[in-house]
Coordinates of C-alpha atoms in Angstrom, one line a residue:
M16 CA 3.3 48.0 8.2
T17 CA -0.4 47.0 8.7
R18 CA -1.2 45.0 11.8
T19 CA -2.8 41.6 11.2
V20 CA -6.0 40.8 13.2
K21 CA -6.1 37.2 14.1
A22 CA -8.8 35.2 15.9
N23 CA -8.7 31.7 17.4
I24 CA -11.6 29.5 18.4
S25 CA -12.5 25.8 18.8
L26 CA -15.6 24.5 17.1
T27 CA -17.5 21.2 16.8
L28 CA -18.3 19.7 13.4
D29 CA -21.6 21.5 13.5
G30 CA -19.9 24.9 14.1
R31 CA -20.7 25.3 17.8
Y32 CA -18.3 26.7 20.4
N33 CA -20.3 25.2 23.3
G34 CA -22.9 22.5 23.8
P35 CA -26.6 22.6 24.7
G36 CA -25.8 23.3 28.3
G37 CA -24.6 26.8 27.5
P38 CA -21.3 28.6 27.8
G39 CA -19.8 26.2 30.3
D40 CA -20.7 23.1 28.3
L41 CA -17.4 22.4 26.6
G42 CA -17.5 18.6 26.7
A43 CA -17.1 18.4 22.9
I44 CA -14.1 20.9 23.0
V45 CA -12.0 20.4 26.1
P46 CA -10.7 16.8 25.4
Y47 CA -9.1 18.0 22.2
A48 CA -7.6 21.2 23.7
V49 CA -4.7 19.3 25.3
T50 CA -3.5 17.3 22.4
D51 CA -0.1 17.9 20.7
V52 CA -1.8 19.3 17.6
A53 CA -3.9 21.7 19.8
R54 CA -0.9 22.8 21.9
D55 CA 1.2 23.4 18.8
H56 CA -1.7 25.4 17.3
L57 CA -1.8 27.4 20.5
T58 CA 1.8 28.4 20.1
R59 CA 1.2 29.5 16.5
I60 CA -1.6 31.8 17.4
W61 CA 0.4 34.1 19.7
E62 CA 3.6 34.2 17.7
G63 CA 4.0 37.7 16.4
A64 CA 1.1 39.1 18.4
T65 CA 1.7 42.1 20.6
T66 CA -1.9 42.8 21.7
A67 CA -4.5 40.5 23.1
L68 CA -8.1 41.7 22.5
L69 CA -10.6 40.0 24.9
G70 CA -14.2 40.3 25.9
R71 CA -14.9 40.6 29.6
V72 CA -16.1 37.1 30.1
N73 CA -13.0 35.6 28.6
A74 CA -10.6 38.0 30.3
E75 CA -12.1 37.0 33.7
G76 CA -12.0 33.3 32.8
F77 CA -8.4 33.5 31.5
L78 CA -7.3 35.3 34.7
G79 CA -8.5 32.3 36.7
F80 CA -6.6 29.8 34.6
W81 CA -3.5 31.1 32.8
P82 CA -1.4 33.2 35.1
P83 CA -0.3 30.3 37.4
L84 CA 0.8 28.3 34.4
A85 CA 3.4 30.9 33.4
D86 CA 5.7 29.8 36.3
D87 CA 4.6 26.1 36.7
D88 CA 7.6 23.9 35.8
T89 CA 5.3 20.9 35.6
A90 CA 3.0 22.5 32.9
D91 CA 3.5 21.7 29.2
P92 CA 6.1 24.2 27.9
R93 CA 3.6 25.3 25.1
D94 CA 1.0 26.2 27.8
R95 CA 3.7 28.0 29.8
G96 CA 4.7 29.9 26.7
Y97 CA 1.2 31.1 26.0
A98 CA 0.7 32.0 29.7
K99 CA 3.9 34.1 29.8
W100 CA 2.9 35.8 26.6
L101 CA -0.6 36.6 27.9
R102 CA 0.8 37.9 31.2
D103 CA 3.4 40.1 29.5
T104 CA 1.6 41.4 26.5
E105 CA -0.7 44.4 26.1
K106 CA -4.3 43.4 26.8
V107 CA -7.4 45.3 25.8
V108 CA -10.6 44.2 27.4
L109 CA -13.9 45.2 25.9
S110 CA -16.4 45.8 28.7
S111 CA -19.2 48.1 29.7
T112 CA -19.2 46.9 33.3
L113 CA -15.6 46.5 34.5
T114 CA -14.2 49.5 36.2
E115 CA -10.8 48.2 37.1
A116 CA -8.3 46.3 34.9
P117 CA -8.1 42.6 36.0
W118 CA -4.5 42.3 35.0
E119 CA -1.3 44.3 34.7
R120 CA -0.7 45.8 31.2
T121 CA -4.5 45.8 30.7
R122 CA -6.8 48.6 29.7
I123 CA -10.6 48.5 29.7
V124 CA -12.4 50.0 26.7
N125 CA -16.2 50.5 26.5
A126 CA -16.5 50.7 22.7
P127 CA -17.6 48.5 19.7
A128 CA -15.0 45.9 18.8
A129 CA -14.7 47.2 15.2
D130 CA -13.8 50.8 16.4
V131 CA -11.2 49.4 18.9
V132 CA -9.6 47.3 16.2
T133 CA -9.5 50.2 13.8
E134 CA -7.7 52.3 16.4
L135 CA -5.3 49.5 17.4
K136 CA -4.4 48.9 13.7
A137 CA -3.6 52.6 13.3
T138 CA -1.5 53.1 16.4
G139 CA 0.5 50.0 17.2
E140 CA 2.8 47.3 15.9
G141 CA 2.6 43.6 15.8
D142 CA -0.4 41.3 15.4
I143 CA -3.7 41.7 17.3
L144 CA -5.0 38.4 18.7
V145 CA -8.6 37.7 19.7
N146 CA -8.4 34.3 21.5
N147 CA -11.7 32.6 22.1
S148 CA -13.7 35.8 22.8
T149 CA -16.7 34.9 20.7
T150 CA -18.6 38.2 21.0
V151 CA -15.5 40.0 19.8
I152 CA -14.8 37.5 16.9
K153 CA -18.5 37.7 15.8
A154 CA -18.3 41.5 15.7
L155 CA -15.1 41.5 13.7
L156 CA -16.4 38.9 11.3
A157 CA -19.5 41.1 10.8
A158 CA -17.3 44.1 10.1
D159 CA -14.9 42.1 7.9
L160 CA -11.9 43.1 10.0
L161 CA -10.4 39.7 10.6
D162 CA -7.3 38.8 8.5
R163 CA -6.6 35.3 9.9
L164 CA -8.7 32.6 11.5
Y165 CA -7.2 29.8 13.6
L166 CA -9.8 27.1 14.0
M167 CA -9.7 23.9 15.9
I168 CA -12.4 21.6 14.6
T169 CA -13.3 18.7 17.0
P170 CA -14.8 15.5 15.6
E171 CA -18.0 15.8 17.5
I172 CA -21.5 17.1 16.8
A173 CA -22.8 19.1 19.7
G174 CA -26.4 19.0 18.3
N175 CA -27.2 22.3 20.0
G176 CA -25.4 25.3 21.5
D177 CA -24.0 28.6 20.2
R178 CA -22.7 28.9 16.7
L179 CA -19.8 31.1 15.6
F180 CA -21.0 31.9 12.1
D181 CA -24.3 33.6 12.3
D182 CA -26.6 34.2 9.4
N183 CA -26.2 37.4 7.4
L184 CA -22.5 37.8 7.7
P185 CA -20.9 39.6 4.8
A186 CA -19.7 37.2 2.1
S187 CA -15.9 36.6 2.2
K188 CA -13.3 34.3 0.8
W189 CA -10.6 32.6 2.8
T190 CA -7.5 30.7 1.8
L191 CA -6.4 27.6 3.8
T192 CA -2.7 28.2 4.7
R193 CA -2.1 25.3 7.1
Q194 CA -3.8 22.1 8.2
D195 CA -2.8 19.7 10.9
T196 CA -4.7 16.5 11.9
G197 CA -4.4 15.1 15.4
N198 CA -4.7 11.5 16.5
L199 CA -8.2 12.0 17.9
G200 CA -9.4 13.4 14.6
E201 CA -9.2 17.0 15.6
L202 CA -8.2 19.5 12.9
A203 CA -6.0 22.6 13.4
L204 CA -6.7 25.0 10.5
I205 CA -5.4 28.4 9.6
Y206 CA -7.3 30.5 7.1
D207 CA -6.2 33.8 5.7
R208 CA -8.7 36.4 4.4
T209 CA -8.4 36.8 0.7
R210 CA -8.8 40.4 -0.2

């Protein structure tokens, strides 16, 4: 059975994953990340996934946020579920600078994302999830290796910031397989690659 490669990211209406202030400018994203629609969407992304593929920046950011939630009885159960999954699953971190794995069950790989995904698809079982690691998602979009896109669209225009969909990507067709709308106007969308 072929492994499905899934990617998840939140975007503003103008397709940006951060605002004009750079990577830490998430003012148009964060308020929508804690809604019921967003948390249910988070649960869907990791179901069936057995490998987390992360870039270094996201791996280090996740390490500072998610592990304590796994055992926090006051945290939302959906957040705890993702935190436990992330703690317990195989993690592959793409990095040319890390020398030690930041987490248990983690290996560091210094290779192009497309090569790593091709190897993972050939050697393992279960889905491969790229959660919010934009450099990895961009590389896999460019190589046409993504099978499913989980998008959270927030009802804001950032006006500037980094975009997910760069010019000159290979043309591709996607089928909308799920859509949920939140009370704040956020959209949780799932698109499957039509091949």
